[in-house]
CSV table of C-alpha atoms and ligand atoms in Angstrom, one decimal:
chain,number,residue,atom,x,y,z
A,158,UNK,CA,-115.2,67.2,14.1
A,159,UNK,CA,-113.8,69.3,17.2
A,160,UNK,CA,-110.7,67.6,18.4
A,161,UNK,CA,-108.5,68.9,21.9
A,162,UNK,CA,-105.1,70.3,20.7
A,163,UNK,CA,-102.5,69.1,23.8
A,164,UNK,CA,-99.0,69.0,21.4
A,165,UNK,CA,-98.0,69.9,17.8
A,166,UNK,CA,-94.4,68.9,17.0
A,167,UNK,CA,-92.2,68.8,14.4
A,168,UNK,CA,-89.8,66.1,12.8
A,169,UNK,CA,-88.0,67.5,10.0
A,170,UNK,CA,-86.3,64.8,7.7
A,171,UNK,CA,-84.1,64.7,5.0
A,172,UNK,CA,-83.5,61.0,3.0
A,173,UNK,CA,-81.8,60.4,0.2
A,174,UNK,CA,-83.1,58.8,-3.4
A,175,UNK,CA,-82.5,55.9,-4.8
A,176,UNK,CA,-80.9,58.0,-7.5
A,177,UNK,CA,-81.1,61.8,-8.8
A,178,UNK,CA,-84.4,62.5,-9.9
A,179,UNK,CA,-84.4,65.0,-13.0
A,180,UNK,CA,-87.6,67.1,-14.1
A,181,UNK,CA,-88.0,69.9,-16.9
A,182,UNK,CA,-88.2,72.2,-13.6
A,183,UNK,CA,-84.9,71.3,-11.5
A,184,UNK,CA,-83.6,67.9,-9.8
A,185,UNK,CA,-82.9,66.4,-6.5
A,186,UNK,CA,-81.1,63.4,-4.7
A,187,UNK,CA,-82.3,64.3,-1.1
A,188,UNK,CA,-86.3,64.3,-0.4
A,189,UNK,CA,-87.1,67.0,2.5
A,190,UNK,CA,-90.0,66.6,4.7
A,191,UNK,CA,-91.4,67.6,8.0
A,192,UNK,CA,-93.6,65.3,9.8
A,193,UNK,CA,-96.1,66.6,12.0
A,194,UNK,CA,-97.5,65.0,15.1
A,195,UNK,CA,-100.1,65.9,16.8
A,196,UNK,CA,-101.0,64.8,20.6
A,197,UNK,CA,-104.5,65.0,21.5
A,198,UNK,CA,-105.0,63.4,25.1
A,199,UNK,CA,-103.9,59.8,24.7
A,200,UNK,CA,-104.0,59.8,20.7
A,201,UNK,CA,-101.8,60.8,18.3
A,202,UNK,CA,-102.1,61.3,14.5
A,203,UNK,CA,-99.2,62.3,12.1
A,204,UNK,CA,-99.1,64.2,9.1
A,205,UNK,CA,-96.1,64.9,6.1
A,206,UNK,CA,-95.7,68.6,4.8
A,207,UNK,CA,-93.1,68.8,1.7
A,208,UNK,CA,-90.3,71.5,0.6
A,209,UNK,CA,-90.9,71.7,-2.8
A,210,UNK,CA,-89.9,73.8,-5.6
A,211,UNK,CA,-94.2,74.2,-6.5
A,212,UNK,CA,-95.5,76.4,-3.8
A,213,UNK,CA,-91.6,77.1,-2.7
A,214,UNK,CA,-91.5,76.4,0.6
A,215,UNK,CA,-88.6,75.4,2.0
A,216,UNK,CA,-88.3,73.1,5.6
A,217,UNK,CA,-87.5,76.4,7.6
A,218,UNK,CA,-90.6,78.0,5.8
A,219,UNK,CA,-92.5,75.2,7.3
A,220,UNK,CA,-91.1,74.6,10.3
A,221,UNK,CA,-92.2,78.4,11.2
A,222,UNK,CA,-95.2,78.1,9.3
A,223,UNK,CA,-96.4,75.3,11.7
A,224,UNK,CA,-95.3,77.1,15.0
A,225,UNK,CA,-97.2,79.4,14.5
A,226,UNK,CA,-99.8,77.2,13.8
A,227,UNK,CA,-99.2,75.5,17.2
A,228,UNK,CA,-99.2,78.7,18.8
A,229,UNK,CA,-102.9,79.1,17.6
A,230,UNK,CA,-103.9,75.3,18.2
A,231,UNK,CA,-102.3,74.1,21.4
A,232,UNK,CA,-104.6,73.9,24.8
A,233,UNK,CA,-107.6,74.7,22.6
A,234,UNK,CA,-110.3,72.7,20.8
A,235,UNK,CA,-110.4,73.2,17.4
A,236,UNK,CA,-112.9,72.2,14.4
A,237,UNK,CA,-110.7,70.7,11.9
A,238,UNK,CA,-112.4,72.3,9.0
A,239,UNK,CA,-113.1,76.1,10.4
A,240,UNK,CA,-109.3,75.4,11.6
A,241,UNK,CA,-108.4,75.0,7.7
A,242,UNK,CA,-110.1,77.7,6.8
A,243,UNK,CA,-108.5,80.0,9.5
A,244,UNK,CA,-104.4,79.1,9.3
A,245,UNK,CA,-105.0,79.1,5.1
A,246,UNK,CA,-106.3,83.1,5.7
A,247,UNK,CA,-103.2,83.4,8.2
A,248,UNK,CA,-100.7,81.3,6.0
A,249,UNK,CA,-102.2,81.8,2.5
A,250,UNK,CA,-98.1,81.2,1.5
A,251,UNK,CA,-97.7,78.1,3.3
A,252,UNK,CA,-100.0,75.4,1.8
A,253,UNK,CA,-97.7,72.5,2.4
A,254,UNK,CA,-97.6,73.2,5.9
A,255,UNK,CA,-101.2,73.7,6.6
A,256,UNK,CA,-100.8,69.9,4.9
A,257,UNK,CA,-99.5,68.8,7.5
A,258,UNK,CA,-101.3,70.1,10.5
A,259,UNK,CA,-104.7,69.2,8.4
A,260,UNK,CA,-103.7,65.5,7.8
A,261,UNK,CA,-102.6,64.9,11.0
A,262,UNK,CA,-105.9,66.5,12.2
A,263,UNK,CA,-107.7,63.7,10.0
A,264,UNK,CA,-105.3,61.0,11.2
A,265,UNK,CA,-106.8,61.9,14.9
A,266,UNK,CA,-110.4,62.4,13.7
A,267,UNK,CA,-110.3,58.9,11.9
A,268,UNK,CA,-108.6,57.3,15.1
A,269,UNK,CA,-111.3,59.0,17.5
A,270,UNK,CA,-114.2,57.7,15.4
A,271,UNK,CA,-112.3,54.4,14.9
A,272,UNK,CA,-113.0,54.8,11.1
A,273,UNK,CA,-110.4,55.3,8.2
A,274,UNK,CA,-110.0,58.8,6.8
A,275,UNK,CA,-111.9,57.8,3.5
A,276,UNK,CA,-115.2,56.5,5.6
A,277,UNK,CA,-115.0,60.0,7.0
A,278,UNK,CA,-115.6,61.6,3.3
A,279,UNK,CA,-118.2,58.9,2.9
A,280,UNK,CA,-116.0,56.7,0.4
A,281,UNK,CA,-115.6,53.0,-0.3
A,282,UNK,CA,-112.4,51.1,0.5
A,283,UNK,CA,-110.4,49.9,-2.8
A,284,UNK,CA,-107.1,48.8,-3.9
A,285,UNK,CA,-105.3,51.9,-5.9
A,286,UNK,CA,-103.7,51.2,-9.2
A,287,UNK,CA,-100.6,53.7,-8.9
A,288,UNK,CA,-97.8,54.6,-11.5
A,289,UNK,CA,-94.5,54.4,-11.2
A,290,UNK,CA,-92.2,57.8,-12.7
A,291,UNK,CA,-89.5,57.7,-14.5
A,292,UNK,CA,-87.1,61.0,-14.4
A,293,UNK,CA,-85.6,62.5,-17.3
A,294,UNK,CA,-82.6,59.9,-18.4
A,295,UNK,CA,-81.5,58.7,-22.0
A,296,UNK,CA,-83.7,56.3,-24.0
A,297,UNK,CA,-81.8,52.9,-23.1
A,298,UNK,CA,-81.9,53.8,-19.3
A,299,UNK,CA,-86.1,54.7,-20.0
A,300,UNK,CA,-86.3,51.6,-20.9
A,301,UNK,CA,-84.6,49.7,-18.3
A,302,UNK,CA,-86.3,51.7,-15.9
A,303,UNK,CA,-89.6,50.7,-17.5
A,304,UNK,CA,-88.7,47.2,-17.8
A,305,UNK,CA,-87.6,47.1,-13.8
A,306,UNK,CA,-90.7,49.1,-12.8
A,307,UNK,CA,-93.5,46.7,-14.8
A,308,UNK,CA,-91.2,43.6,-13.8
A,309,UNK,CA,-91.9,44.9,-10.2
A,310,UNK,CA,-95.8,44.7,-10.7
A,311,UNK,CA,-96.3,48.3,-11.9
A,312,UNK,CA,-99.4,48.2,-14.1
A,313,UNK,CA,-98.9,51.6,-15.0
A,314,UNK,CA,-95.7,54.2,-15.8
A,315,UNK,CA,-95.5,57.8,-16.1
A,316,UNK,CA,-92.7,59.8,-18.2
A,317,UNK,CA,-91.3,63.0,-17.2
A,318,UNK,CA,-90.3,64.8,-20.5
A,319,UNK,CA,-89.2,68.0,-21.7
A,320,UNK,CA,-85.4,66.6,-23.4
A,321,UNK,CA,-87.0,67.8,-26.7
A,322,UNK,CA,-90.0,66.4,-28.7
A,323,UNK,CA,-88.0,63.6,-31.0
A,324,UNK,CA,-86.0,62.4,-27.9
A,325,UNK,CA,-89.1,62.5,-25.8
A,326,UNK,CA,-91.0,60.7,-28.5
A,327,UNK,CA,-88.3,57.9,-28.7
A,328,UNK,CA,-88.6,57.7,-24.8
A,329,UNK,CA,-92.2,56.8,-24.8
A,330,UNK,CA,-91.7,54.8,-27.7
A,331,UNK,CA,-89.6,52.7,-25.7
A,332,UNK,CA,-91.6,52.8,-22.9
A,333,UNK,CA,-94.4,51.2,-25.4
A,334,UNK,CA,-92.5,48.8,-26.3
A,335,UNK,CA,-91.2,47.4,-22.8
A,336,UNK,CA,-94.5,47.3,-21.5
A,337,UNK,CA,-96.8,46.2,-24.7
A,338,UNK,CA,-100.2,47.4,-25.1
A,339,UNK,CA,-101.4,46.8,-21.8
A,340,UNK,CA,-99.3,49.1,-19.9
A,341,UNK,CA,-101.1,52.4,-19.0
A,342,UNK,CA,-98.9,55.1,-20.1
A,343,UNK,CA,-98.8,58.8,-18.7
A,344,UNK,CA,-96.6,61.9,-19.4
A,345,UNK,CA,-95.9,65.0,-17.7
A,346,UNK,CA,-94.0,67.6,-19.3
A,347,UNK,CA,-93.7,69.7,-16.3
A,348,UNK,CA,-94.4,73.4,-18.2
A,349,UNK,CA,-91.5,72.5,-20.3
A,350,UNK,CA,-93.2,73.5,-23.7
A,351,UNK,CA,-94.8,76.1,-25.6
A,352,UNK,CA,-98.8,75.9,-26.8
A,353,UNK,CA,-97.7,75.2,-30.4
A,354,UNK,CA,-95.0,72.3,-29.2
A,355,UNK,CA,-97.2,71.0,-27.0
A,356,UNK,CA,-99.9,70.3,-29.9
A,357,UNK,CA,-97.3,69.0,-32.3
A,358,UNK,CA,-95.9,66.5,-29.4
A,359,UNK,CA,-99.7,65.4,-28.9
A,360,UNK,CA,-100.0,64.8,-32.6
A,361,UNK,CA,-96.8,62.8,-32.8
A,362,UNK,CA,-97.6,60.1,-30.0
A,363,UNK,CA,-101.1,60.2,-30.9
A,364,UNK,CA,-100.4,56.0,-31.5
A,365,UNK,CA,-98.8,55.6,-28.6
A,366,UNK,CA,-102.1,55.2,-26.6
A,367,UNK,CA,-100.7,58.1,-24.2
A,368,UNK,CA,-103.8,58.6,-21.1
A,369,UNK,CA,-103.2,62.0,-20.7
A,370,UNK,CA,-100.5,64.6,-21.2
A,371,UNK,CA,-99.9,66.7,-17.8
A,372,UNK,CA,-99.2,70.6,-17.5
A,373,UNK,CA,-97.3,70.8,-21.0
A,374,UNK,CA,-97.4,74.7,-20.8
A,375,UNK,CA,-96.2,77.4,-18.0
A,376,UNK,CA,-98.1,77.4,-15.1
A,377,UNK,CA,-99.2,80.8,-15.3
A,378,UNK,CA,-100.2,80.4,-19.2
A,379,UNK,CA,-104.0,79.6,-18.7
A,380,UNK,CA,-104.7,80.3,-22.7
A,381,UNK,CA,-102.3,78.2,-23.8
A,382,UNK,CA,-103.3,75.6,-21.5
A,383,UNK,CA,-106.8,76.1,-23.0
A,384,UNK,CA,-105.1,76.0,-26.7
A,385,UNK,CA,-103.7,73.0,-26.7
A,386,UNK,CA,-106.9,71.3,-24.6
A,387,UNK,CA,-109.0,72.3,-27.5
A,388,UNK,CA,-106.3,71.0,-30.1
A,389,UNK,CA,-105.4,68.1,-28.9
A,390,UNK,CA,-107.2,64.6,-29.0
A,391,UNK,CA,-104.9,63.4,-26.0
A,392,UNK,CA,-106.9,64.6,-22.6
A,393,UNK,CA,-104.5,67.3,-20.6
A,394,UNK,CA,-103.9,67.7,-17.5
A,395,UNK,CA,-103.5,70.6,-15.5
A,396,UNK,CA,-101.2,70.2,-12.0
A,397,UNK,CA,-99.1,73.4,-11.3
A,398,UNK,CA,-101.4,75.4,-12.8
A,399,UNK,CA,-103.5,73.9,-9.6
A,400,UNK,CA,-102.8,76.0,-6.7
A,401,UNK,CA,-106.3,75.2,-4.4
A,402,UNK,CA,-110.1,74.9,-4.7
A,403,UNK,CA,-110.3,78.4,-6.3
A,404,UNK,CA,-107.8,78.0,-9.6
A,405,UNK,CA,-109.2,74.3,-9.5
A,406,UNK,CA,-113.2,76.3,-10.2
A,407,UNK,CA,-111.4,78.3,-12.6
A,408,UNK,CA,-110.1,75.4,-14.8
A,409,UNK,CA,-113.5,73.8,-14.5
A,410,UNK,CA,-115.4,76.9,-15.7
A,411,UNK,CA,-113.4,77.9,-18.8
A,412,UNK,CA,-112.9,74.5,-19.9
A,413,UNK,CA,-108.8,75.2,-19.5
A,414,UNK,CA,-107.8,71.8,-19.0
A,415,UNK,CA,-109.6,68.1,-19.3
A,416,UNK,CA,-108.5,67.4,-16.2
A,417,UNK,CA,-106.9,68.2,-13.1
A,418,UNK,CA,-104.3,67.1,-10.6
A,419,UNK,CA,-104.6,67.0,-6.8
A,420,UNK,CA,-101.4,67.2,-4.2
A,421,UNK,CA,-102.4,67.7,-1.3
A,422,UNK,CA,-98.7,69.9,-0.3
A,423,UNK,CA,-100.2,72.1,-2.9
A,424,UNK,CA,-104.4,72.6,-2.0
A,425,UNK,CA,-103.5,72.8,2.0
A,426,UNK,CA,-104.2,68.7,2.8
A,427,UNK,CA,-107.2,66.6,2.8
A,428,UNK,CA,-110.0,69.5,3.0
A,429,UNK,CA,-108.2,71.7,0.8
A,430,UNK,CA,-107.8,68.2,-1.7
A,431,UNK,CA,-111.7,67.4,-0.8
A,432,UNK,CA,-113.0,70.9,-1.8
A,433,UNK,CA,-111.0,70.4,-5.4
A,434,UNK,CA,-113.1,66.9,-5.5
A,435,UNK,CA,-116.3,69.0,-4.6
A,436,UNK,CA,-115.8,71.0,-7.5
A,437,UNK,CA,-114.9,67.9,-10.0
A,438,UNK,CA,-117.9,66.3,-9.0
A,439,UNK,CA,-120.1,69.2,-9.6
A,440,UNK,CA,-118.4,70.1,-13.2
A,441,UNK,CA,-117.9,66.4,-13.9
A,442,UNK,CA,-114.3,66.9,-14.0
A,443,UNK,CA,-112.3,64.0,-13.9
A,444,UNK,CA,-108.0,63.9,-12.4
A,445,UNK,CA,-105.6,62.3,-10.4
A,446,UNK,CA,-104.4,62.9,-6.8
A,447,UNK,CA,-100.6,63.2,-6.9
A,448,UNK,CA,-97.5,63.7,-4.9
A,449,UNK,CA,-94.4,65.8,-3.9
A,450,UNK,CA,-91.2,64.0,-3.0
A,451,UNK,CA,-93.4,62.8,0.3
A,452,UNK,CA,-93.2,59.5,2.6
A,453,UNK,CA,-95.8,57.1,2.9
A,454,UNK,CA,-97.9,59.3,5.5
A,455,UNK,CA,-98.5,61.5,3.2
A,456,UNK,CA,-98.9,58.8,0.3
A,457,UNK,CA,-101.3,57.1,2.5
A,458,UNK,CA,-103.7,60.5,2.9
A,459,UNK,CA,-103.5,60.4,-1.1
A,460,UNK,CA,-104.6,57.0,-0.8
A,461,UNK,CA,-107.5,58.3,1.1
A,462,UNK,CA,-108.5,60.7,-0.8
A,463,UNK,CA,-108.1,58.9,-4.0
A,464,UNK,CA,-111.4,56.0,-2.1
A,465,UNK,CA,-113.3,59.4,-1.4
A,466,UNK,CA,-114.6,59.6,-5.0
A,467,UNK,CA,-115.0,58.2,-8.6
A,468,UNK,CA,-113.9,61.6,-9.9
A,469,UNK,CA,-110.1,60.8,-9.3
A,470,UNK,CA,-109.2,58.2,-12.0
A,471,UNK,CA,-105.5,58.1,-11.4
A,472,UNK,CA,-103.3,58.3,-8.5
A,473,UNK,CA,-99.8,59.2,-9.1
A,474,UNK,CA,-98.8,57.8,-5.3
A,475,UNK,CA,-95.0,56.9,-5.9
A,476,UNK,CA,-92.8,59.1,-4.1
A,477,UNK,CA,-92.0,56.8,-1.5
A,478,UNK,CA,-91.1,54.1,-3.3
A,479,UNK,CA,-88.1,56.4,-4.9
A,480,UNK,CA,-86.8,56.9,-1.2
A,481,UNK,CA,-83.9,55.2,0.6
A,482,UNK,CA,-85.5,54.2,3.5
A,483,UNK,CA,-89.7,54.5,4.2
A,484,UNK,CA,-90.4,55.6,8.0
A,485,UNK,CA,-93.7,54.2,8.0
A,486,UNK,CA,-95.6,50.8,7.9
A,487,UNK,CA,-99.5,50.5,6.8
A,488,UNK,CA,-99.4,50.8,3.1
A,489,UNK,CA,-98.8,47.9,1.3
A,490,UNK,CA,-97.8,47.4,-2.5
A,491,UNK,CA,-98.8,44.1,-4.2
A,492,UNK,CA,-99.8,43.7,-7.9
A,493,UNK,CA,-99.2,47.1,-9.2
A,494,UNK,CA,-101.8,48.7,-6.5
A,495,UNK,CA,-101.6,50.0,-3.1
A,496,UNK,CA,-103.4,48.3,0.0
A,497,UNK,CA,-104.5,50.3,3.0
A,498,UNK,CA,-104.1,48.8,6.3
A,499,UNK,CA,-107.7,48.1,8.5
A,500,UNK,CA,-106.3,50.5,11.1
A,501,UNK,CA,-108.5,53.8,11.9
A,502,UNK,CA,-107.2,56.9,10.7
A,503,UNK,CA,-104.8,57.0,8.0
A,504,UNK,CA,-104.1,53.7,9.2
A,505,UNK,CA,-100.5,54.4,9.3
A,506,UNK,CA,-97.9,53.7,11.9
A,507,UNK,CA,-94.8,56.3,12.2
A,508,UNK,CA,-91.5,54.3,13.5
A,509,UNK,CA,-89.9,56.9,15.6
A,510,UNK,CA,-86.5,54.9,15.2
A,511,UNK,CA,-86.4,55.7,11.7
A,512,UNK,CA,-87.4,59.3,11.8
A,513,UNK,CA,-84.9,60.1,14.0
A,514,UNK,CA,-82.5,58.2,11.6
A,515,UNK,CA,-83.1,60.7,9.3
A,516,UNK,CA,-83.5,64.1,11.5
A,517,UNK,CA,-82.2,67.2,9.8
A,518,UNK,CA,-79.8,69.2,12.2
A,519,UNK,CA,-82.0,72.1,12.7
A,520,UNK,CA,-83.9,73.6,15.6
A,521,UNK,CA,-86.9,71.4,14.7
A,522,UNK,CA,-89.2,70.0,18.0
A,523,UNK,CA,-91.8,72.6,18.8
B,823,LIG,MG1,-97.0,66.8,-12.7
């Protein structure tokens, strides 16, 4: 799809938590994001980019990556996949960015075609089961956490853990018990681990009926990944580890992981996040499409993604639920699963009000 470039600008916003959120890596109270909206004669489409601790970009890193990626697009006519390809080779540091620009791209395609962006990748519309997350916290505050998320509809809860195996084991325990044996349980350890912990912590909530344990080693330790894949009974799940299409090939190849997560701040967007899909359904990978501390724009292009295949089983689509205030209407949340709107596009509608509520004080409109 070749789409006329007229404006690309830049809304970068900072909004505060519902409460600090605690992972094995670092934690946080304020989410930053910038929002990128794109003008293309009298359409618009939006898209999120994420500073995250993952690919390290920060919101000045991103606010320059995507000038510069204005300064290529603007006043020309670009194809939005050759476009991918292109700022990826000129910003291979950037990926969130590029996620951005790429999702607002599909936003516009999907409003141009008056189809939603999953029709675009040829996929079926569906309600989407999502988790909720719970940070790291005591035991008794896992629980009530638990018990508010699953009185709240959620059909399904994921764990952060790394506080040590016997206190994460009591945690999901807990966790168990709150929700009974019908609540889907996840974990992600966040590279918090070593191989032979890892195993060990596999064996010891191998009753727990745990779905899948996610990136329990360093990112960069591919053989202990593939240890504890091969050791384990409890399917694992690689995410960091997961940079694009190319270390998504790799995992698929060598077996390293069962199966694989998908954010779209980390693969470049929705045709970075489609080429990972590609290369599940040809290996017959299975995984989960993800988030980073993003609003519901960017939730909503997860949401997408997730209707674009049967290869993603899980979608991990709750970082806007864990934010003060949510700038955007078109995503509903009923019965433990996420509803897309009928709208074209990502079907999502930006309220400018709010954004600017939440405007960082930086040199951000490009
Ligand atoms: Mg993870």
């Amino acid at each position: 799809m070749k789409i006329k470039i007229d404006d690309i600008k830049t809304y970068p916003i900072a909004i505060d938590r519902d409460e600090v959120f605690r992972i094995s890596t670092g934690s946080s109270l304020t989410a930053e994001n910038v929002l990128v909206r794109i003008i293309s004669e009298e359409k618009e489409g939006w898209g999120n980019s994420s500073a995250n601790s993952v690919t390290q970009e920060t919101t000045e890193s991103i606010l320059k990556a995507v000038n510069v990626m204005a300064s290529e697009m603007e006043n020309k006519v670009v194809d939005v996949e050759d476009n991918w390809k292109r700022m990826r080779d000129k910003l291979p540091e950037d990926p969130s960015a590029l996620a951005g620009v790429d999702i607002a791209l599909y936003d516009l395609w999907g409003r141009w075609e008056g189809k939603k962006v999953y029709e675009i990748f040829g996929g079926v519309g569906d309600d989407i089961l999502t988790d909720r997350t719970i940070g790291h916290m005591t035991e008794s505050e896992t629980r009530e956490h638990a018990r508010e998320f699953i009185d709240q509809g959620f059909k399904a809860i994921k764990i952060k853990i790394g506080l040590g195996l016997m206190e994460d084991v009591r945690r999901i325990e807990a966790v168990r018990e709150e929700g009974g044996p019908d609540l889907k349980i996840w974990v992600d350890a966040n590279q918090a681990f070593k191989p032979e912990e890892s195993i060990t912590l596999c064996h010891m909530i191998a009753d727990l009926d745990v779905e899948f344990v996610e990136q329990p080693v360093h990112v960069d330790d591919l053989k202990g990944l593939k240890k504890v894949t091969e050791e384990t009974d409890i399917p694992i799940m690689a995410d960091e580890t997961i940079k694009g299409p190319k270390t998504a090939e790799k995992i698929c190849t060598e077996e390293i992981a069962d199966m694989i997560n998908i954010k779209l701040a980390k693969c470049g967007g929705l045709t970075g996040g489609r080429k990972i899909v590609d290369i599940m359904e040809e290996y017959g990978v299975n995984g989960m499409v993800g988030c980073m501390g993003e609003t519901s724009v960017s939730i909503a292009a997860g949401a997408h993604l997730f209707n674009s295949t049967s290869k993603l089983k899980y979608a991990d689509l709750d970082s806007h639920f864990m934010l003060s205030d949510n700038i955007a209407s078109g995503l509903d949340f009923r019965e433990g699963k996420l509803h897309i709107s009928d709208e074209p596009g990502l079907g999502m509608k930006v309220h400018e009000d709010k954004v600017n509520d939440h405007l960082m004080d930086l040199e951000g409109e490009t």
